Coordinates of C-alpha atoms in Angstrom, one line a residue:
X207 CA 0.0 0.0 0.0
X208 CA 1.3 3.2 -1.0
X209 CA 2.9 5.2 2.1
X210 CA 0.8 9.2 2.6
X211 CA -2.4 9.0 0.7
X212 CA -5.0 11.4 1.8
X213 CA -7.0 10.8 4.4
X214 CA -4.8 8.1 5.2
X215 CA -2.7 6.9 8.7
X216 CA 0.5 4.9 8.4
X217 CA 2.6 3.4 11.0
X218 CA 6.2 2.8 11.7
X219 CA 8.2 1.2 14.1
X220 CA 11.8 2.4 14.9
X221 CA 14.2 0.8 17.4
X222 CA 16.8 3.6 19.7
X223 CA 18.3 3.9 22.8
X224 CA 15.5 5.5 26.0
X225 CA 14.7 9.0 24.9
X226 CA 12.4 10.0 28.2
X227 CA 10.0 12.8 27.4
X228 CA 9.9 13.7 23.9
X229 CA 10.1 17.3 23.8
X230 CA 9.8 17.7 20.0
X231 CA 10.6 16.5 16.9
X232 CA 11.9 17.2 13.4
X233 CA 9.8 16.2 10.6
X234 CA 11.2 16.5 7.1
X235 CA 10.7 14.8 3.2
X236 CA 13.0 15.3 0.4
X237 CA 11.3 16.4 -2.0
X238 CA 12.1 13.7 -5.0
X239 CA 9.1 13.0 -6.5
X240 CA 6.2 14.4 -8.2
X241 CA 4.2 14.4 -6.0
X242 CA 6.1 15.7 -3.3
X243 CA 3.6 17.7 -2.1
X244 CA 2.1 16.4 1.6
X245 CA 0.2 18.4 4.1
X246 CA 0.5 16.4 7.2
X247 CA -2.5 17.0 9.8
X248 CA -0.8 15.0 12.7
X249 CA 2.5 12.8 14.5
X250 CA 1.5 10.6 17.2
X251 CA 4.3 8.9 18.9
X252 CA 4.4 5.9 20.9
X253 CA 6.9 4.3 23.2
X254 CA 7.3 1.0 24.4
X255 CA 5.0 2.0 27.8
X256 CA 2.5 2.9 25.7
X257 CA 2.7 6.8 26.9
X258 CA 1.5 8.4 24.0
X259 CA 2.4 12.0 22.5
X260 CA 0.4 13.7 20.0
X261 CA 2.4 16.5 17.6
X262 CA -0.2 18.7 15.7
X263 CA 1.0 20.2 12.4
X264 CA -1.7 21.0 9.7
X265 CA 0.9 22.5 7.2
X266 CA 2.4 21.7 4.0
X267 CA 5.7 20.2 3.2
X268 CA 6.1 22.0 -0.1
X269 CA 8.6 24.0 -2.2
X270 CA 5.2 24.8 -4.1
X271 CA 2.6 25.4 -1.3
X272 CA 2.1 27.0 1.8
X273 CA 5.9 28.9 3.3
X274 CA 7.3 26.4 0.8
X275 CA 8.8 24.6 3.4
X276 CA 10.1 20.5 3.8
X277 CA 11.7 20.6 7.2
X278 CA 9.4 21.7 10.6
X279 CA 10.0 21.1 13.9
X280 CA 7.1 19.7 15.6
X281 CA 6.2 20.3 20.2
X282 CA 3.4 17.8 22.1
X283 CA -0.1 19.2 22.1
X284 CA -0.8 21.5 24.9
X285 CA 3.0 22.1 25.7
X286 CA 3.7 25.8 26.7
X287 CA 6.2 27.9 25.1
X288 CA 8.1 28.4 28.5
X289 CA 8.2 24.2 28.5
X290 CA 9.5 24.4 25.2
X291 CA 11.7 26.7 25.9
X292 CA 13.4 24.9 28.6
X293 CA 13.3 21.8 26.7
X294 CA 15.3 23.7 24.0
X295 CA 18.0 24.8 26.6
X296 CA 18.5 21.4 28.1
X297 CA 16.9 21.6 31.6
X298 CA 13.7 19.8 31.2
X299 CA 12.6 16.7 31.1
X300 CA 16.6 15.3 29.9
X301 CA 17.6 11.8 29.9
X302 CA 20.8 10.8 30.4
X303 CA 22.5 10.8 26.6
X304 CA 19.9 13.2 25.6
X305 CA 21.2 16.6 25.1
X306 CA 20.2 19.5 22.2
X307 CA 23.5 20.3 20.7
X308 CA 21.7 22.4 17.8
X309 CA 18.4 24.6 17.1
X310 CA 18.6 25.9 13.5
X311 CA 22.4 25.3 12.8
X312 CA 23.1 27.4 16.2
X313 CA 24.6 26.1 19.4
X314 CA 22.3 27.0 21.9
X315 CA 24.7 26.8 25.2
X316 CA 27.4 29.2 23.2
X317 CA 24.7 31.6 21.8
X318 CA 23.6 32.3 25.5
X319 CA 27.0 32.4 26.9
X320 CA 28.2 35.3 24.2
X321 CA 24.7 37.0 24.6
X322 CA 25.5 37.1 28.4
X323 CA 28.8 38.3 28.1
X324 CA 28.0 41.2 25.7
X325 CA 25.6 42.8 27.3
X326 CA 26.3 45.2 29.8
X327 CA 23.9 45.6 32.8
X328 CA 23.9 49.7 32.6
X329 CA 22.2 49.1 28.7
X330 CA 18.8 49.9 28.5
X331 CA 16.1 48.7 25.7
X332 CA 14.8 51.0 22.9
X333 CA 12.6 49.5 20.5
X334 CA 12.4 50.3 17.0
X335 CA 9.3 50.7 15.0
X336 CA 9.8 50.9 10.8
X337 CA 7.0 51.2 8.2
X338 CA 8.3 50.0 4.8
X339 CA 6.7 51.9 1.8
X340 CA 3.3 49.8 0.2
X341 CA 4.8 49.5 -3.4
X342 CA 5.7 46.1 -4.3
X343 CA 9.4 47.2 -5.1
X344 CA 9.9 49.5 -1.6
X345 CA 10.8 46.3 0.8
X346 CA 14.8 44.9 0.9
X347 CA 16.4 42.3 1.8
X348 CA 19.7 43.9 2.7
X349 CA 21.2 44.3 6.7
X350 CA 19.9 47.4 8.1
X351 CA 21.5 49.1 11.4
X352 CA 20.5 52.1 13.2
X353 CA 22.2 54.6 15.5
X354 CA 20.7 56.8 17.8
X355 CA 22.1 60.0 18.9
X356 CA 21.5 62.8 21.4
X357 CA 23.6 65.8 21.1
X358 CA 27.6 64.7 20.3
X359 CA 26.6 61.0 22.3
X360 CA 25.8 58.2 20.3
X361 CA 25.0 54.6 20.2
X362 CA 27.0 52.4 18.0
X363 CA 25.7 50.6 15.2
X364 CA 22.9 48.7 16.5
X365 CA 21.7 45.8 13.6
X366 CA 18.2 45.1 12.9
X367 CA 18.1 41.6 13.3
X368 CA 14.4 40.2 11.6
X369 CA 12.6 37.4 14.0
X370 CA 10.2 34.5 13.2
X371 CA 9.6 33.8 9.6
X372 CA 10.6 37.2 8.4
X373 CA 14.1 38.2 6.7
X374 CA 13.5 41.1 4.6
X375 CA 11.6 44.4 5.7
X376 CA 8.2 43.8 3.4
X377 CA 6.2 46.3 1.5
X378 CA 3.2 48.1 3.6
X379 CA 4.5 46.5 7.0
X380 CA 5.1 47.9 10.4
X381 CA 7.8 45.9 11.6
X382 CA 9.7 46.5 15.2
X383 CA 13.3 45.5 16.1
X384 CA 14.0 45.6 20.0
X385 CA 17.8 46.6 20.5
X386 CA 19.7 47.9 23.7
X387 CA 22.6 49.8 23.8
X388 CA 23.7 52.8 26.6
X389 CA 21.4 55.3 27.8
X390 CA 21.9 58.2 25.9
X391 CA 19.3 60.7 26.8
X392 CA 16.9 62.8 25.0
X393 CA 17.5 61.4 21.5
X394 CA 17.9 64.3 18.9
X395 CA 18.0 62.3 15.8
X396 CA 19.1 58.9 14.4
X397 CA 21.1 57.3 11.4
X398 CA 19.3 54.6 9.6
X399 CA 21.3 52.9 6.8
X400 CA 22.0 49.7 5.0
X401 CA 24.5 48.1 2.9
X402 CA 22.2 47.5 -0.4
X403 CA 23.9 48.3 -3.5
X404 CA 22.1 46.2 -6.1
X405 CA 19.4 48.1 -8.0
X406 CA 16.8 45.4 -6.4
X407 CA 17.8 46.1 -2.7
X408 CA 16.6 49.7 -2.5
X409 CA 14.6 50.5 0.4
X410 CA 11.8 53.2 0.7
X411 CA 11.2 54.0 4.6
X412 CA 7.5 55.8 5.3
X413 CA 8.2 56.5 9.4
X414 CA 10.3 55.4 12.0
X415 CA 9.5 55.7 15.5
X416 CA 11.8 54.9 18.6
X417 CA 10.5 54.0 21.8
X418 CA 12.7 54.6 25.2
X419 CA 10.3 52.3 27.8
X420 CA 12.7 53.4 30.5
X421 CA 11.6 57.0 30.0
X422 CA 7.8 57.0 28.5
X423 CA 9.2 58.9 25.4
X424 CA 8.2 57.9 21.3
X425 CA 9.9 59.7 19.0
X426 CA 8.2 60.1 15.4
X427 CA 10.1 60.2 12.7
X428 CA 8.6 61.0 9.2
X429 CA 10.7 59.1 6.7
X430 CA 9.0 59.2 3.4
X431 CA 12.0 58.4 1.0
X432 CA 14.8 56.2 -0.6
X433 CA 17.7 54.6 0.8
X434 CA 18.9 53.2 -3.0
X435 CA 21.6 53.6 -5.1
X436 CA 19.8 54.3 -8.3
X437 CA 16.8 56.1 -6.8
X438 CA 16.7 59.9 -5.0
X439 CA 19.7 61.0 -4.1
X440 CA 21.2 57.7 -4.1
X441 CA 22.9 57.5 -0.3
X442 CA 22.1 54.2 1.2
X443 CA 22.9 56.1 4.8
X444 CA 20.6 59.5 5.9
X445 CA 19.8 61.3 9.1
X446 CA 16.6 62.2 10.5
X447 CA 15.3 64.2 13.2
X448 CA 12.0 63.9 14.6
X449 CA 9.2 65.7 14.2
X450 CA 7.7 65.0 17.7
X451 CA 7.9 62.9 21.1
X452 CA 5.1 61.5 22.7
X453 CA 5.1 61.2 26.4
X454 CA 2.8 58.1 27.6
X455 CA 4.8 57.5 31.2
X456 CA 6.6 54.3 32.0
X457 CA 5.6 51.1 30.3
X458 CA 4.0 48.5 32.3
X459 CA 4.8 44.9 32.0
X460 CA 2.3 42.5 31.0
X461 CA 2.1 38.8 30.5
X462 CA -0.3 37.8 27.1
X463 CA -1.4 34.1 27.5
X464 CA -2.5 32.8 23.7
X465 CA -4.8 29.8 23.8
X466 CA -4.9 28.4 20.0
X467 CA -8.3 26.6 19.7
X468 CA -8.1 23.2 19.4
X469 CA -9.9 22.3 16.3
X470 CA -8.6 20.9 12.5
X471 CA -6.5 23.4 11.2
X472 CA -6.8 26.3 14.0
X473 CA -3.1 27.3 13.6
X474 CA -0.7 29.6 11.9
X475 CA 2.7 30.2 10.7
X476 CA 1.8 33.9 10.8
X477 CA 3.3 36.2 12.9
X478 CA 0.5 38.2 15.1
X479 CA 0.3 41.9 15.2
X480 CA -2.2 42.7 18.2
X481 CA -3.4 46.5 19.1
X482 CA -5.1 47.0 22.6
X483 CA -7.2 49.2 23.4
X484 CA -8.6 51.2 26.8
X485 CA -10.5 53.8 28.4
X486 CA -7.2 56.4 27.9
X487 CA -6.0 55.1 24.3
X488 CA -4.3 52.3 22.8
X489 CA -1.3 50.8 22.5
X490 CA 1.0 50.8 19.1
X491 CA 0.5 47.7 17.3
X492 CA 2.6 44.7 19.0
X493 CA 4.3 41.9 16.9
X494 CA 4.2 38.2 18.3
X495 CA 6.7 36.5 16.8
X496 CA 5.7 32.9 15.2
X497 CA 9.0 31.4 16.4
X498 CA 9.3 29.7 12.4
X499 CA 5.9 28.6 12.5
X500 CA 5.4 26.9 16.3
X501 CA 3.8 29.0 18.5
X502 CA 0.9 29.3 17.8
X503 CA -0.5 25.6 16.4
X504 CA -3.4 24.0 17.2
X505 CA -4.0 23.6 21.2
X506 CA -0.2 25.6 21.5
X507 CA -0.6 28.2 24.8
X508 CA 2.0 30.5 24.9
X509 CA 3.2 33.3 27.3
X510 CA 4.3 36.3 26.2
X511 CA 6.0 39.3 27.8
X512 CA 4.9 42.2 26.8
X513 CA 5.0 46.5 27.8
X514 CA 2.0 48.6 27.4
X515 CA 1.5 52.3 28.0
X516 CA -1.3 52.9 31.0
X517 CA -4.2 53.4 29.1
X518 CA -6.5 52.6 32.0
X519 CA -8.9 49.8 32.0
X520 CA -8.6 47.9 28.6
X521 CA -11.8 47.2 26.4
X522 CA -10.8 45.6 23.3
X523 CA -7.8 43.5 21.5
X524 CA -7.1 43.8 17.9
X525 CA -5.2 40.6 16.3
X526 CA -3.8 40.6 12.9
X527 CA -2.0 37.7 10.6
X528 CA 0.9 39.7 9.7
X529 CA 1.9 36.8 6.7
X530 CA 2.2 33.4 6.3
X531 CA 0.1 30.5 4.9
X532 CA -3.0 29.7 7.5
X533 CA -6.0 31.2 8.9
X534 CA -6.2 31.6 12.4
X535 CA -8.7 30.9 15.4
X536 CA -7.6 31.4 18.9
X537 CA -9.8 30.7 21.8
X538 CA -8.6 32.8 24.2
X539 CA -6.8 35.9 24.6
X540 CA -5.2 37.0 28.7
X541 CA -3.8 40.0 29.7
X542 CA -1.8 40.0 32.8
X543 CA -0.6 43.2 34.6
X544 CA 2.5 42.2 36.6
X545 CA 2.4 45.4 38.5
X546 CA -1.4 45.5 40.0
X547 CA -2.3 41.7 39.1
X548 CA -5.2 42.8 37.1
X549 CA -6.6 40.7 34.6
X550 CA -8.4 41.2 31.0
X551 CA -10.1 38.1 29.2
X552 CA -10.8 38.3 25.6
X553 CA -12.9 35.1 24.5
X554 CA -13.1 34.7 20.8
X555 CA -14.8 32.2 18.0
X556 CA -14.2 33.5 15.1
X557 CA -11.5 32.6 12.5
X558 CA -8.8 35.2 11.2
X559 CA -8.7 35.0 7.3
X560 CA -5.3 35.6 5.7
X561 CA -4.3 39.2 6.0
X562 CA -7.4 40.2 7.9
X563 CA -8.0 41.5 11.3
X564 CA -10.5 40.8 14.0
X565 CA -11.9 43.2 16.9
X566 CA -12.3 41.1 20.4
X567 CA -14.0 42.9 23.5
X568 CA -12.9 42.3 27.1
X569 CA -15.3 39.9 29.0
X570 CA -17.1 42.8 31.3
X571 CA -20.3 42.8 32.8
X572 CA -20.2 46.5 32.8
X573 CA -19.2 47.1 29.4
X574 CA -21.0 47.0 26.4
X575 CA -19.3 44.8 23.7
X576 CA -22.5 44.3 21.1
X577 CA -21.2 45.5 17.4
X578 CA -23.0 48.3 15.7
X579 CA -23.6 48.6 11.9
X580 CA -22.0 51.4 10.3
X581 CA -22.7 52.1 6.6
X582 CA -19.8 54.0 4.7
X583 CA -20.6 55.9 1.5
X584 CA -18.4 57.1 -1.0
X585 CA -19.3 59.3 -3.6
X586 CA -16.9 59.8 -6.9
X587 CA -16.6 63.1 -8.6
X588 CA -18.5 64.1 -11.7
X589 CA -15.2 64.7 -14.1
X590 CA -14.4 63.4 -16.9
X591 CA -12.3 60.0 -16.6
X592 CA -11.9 60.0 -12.7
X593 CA -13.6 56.3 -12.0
X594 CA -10.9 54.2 -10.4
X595 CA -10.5 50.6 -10.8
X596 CA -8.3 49.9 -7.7
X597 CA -8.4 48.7 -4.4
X598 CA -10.1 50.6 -2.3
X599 CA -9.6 50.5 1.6
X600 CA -10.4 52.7 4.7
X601 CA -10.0 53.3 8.6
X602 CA -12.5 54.8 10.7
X603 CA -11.4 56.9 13.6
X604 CA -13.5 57.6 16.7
X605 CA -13.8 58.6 20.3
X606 CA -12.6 54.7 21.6
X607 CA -10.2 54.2 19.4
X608 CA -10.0 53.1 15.0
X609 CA -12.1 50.3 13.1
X610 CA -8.4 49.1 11.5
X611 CA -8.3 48.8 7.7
X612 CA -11.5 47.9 6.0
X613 CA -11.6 46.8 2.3
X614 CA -14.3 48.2 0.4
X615 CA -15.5 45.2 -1.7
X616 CA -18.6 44.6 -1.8
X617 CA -20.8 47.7 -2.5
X618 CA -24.7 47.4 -2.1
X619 CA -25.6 49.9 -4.9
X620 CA -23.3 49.0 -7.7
X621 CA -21.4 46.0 -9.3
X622 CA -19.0 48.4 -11.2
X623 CA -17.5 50.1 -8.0
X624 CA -16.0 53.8 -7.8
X625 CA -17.2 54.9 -11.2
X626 CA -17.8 58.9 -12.6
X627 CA -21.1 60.2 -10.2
X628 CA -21.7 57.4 -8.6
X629 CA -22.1 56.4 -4.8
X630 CA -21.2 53.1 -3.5
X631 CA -22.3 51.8 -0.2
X632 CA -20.8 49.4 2.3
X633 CA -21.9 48.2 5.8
X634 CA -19.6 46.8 8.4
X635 CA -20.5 45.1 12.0
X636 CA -17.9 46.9 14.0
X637 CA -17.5 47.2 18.5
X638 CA -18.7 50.7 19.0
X639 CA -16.1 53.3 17.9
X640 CA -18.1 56.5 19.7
X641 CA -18.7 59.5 17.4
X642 CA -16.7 59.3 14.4
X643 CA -14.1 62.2 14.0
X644 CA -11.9 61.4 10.4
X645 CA -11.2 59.0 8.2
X646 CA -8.5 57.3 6.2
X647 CA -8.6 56.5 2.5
X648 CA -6.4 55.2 -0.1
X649 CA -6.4 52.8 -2.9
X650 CA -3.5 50.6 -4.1
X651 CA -2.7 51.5 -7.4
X652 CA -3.3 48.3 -8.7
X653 CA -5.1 48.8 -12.1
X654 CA -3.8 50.8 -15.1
X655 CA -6.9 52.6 -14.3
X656 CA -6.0 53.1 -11.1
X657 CA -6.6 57.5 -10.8
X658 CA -9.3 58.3 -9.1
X659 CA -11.6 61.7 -8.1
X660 CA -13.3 61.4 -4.7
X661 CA -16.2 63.8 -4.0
X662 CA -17.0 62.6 -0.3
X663 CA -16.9 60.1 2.2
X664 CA -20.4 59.7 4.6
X665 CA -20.3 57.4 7.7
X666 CA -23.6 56.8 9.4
X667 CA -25.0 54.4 12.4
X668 CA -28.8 53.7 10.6
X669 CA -29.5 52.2 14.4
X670 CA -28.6 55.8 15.8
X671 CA -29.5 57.9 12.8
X672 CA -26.3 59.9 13.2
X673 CA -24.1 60.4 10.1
X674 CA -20.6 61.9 9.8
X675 CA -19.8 63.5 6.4
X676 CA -16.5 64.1 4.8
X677 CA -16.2 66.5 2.0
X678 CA -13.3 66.1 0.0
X679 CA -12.4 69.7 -0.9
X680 CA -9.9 72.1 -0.8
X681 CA -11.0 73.8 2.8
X682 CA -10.7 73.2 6.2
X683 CA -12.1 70.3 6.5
X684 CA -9.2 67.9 4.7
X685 CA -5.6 67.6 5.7
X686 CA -4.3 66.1 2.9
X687 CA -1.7 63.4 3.3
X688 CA -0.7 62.4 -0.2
X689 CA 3.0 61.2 0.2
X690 CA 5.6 62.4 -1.6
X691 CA 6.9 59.1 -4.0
X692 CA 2.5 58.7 -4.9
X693 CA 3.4 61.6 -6.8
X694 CA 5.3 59.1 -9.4
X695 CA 2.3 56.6 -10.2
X696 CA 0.2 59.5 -11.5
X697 CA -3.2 59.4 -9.2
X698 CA -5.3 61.7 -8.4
X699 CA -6.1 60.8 -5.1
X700 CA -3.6 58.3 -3.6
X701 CA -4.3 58.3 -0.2
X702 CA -6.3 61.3 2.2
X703 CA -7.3 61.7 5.9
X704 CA -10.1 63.7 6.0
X705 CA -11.4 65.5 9.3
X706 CA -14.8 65.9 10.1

């Protein structure tokens, strides 16, 4: 009978020396066939006292499909990742003549020893927020390295090292690079730069924001250009001061418990980017780290360490799949303060799609989590060839916080979307934003008839009878935020934050 047919359970029996525990395994084909392609939904193993230990996986081993990977590693069902963790440094659950000399190539035992003896116990941590340009061409894979300066002090050259699956800063993402380094103080501008010099490694950087957690302070940093050899003024190195600091006070240490669900294909390769939301603000958005595709699999609960600003009592958690090949559906979402001991619940069943986003409300007697419907219109001009055939997406922004991206796909009053004098309509079931104060829309330039003339935006709750209205003019109502490299793919109206 042939071996990995669909739908299909084969066993094999191997002879070794007493393993103990098993902590994890390596699972791997070679890809010489065919029909190489196998998506493996489960590894039980078995040892000779019948203790049984059950591996999920629910991903392809593919150079074709999925992350186009043949070669995972594999942790028991319902292992944490602090278990794991251990396990991966040697002190749990080792036999005699069991030992982990290697995790991807690296020896664990000397990576922590040189770690330990580089750092220096005066170093603080700044973390570093980048948003890549959303062209398909504005994303590297070159090193990148940063310095940070205040006054004639500096840091030295602190790399950007990518975690997880990622090893390239990607087009429209908001990655974020913890480093540490001296405390330097105030920090009056930094040096970003990279050693790219093929015409295919240029970088465009939109912001960059550095966060001292020590201190409370953000700085802001609009970017909004090249770091290229054949594009701008071709320097692969620049300087940049920022245009503002935020003081939020000291961040707070929390502890996020993720509960995967247990059900047929409930995990992800993706990394997670979660926003939280409270009675004072939000947070930035926060990136969990997949950790190559094993945290968070089906029945995985993992603790994470995280810092968030005080934003009072929290009311809402926003989860994202950054990448990767899998939808998503978590049960269970904790929050931890380590400081007061307080504790936020976010229960959730509903799947994450591929790229999407999903709004989760504390569990609170005394707060009000049911969605409201909120109908968006959007009216293109009357001019002569100013239909648009792109993408269209937007962000509501209210008194509690934003509605994240939205696509505009479906409208209710047209099949031919965003053509000359027309209105399109779209509803969306959203937690309660407050009264809406602006907007954010863009397209992205996707279609050779991409241009496109917006008359106005409308946002109205038909349950509250309360519309918002957004004319696109030239007055005081818009604050136009067309950046400066949309000015090269010849549209009309790239992207606009309109205020009500």
């Amino acid at each position: 009978m042939d071996k990995f047919q669909r739908n299909q359970t084969d066993t094999f029996t191997v002879d070794c020396v007493e393993l103990g525990e098993i902590y994890k395994i390596v699972l791997r084909e070679d890809d010489t066939n065919m029909g190489a392609d196998w998506f493996v939904a489960s590894v039980s193993v078995v040892d000779s006292n019948n203790n049984e230990s059950e591996f999920p996986c629910e991903l392809w081993f593919s150079k074709a499909k999925g992350d186009k990977k043949i070669k995972r590693v594999l942790y028991p069902k319902g292992m944490t990742m602090e278990q794991v963790e251990a396990a991966e440094k040697g002190t749990l659950g080792t036999k005699k003549g069991i030992t982990l000399k290697e995790v991807d190539g690296k020896t664990v035992n000397k990576n922590i020893t040189e770690e330990t003896e580089q750092t220096d116990s005066t170093d603080i941590k700044y973390v570093v927020t980048i948003e890549t340009g959303p062209e398909k061409d504005m994303g590297t894979d070159a090193d990148a390295y940063i310095v940070l300066k205040s006054g004639e002090e500096s840091t030295e050259e602190l790399s950007l090292y990518h975690t997880g699956k990622e090893d390239e800063f990607v087009p429209a993402r908001v990655q974020e690079f913890e480093v540490e380094n001296k405390d330097i103080g105030d920090i009056t501008s930094i040096v970003i730069g990279h050693n790219g010099v093929l015409a295919s490694e240029g970088w465009f950087i939109s912001t960059i924001s550095v966060t001292i957690p020590t201190t409370g302070a953000r700085y802001h940093f609009p970017c909004q250009r090249w770091l290229a050899r054949d594009r701008g003024d071709r320097k692969l190195v620049v300087e940049f001061i920022p245009s503002s600091v935020q003081e939020f006070g000291s961040l707070i240490p929390h502890v996020m418990t993720v509960c995967t669900a247990d059900v047929e294909d409930a995990g992800t390769d993706s990394n997670i980017l979660v926003k939280v939301f409270g009675h004072k603000g939000s947070s930035e958005q926060i990136t969990l780290s997949s950790n190559n595709g094993v945290r968070f699999m089906r029945a995985m609960t993992v603790n994470i360490p995280i810092e968030l600003p005080d934003m009072g009592a929290l009311t809402r958690i926003r989860a994202e799949l950054a990448d990767g090949s899998n939808n998503w559906l978590f049960d269970k979402i904790t929050l931890r303060n380590i400081d007061s001991g307080d504790e936020y619940i976010f229960v959730n069943t509903e799947w994450i799609e591929k790229g999407g986003s999903l709004d989760v409300p504390v569990q609170s007697e005394d707060l009000k989590t049911d969605k409201i419907l909120y109908k968006v219109s959007v009216q293109t001009s009357d001019l002569f060839a100013c239909g648009s055939d792109a993408n269209v997406f937007i962000i509501l922004y209210g008194e509690t916080g934003d509605s994240g991206t939205l696509a505009l796909k479906n409208s209710s009053t047209n099949t031919n979307k965003f053509e000359r004098n027309n209105t399109d309509e779209f509803e969306f079931s959203l937690l309660s934003l407050g009264n809406v104060k602006r907007v954010r829309i863009w397209h992205d330039d996707s279609s050779v008839s991409s241009s496109w003339h917006l008359a106005k935006v409308t946002v109205s709750i038909p349950v509250l009878v309360r519309s918002s209205p957004f004319p696109v003019t030239n007055g005081s109502l818009l604050e136009r935020t067309i950046k400066t490299y949309l000015v090269t793919c010849s549209v009309r109206i790239f992207q606009r934050k309109l205020l009500k």
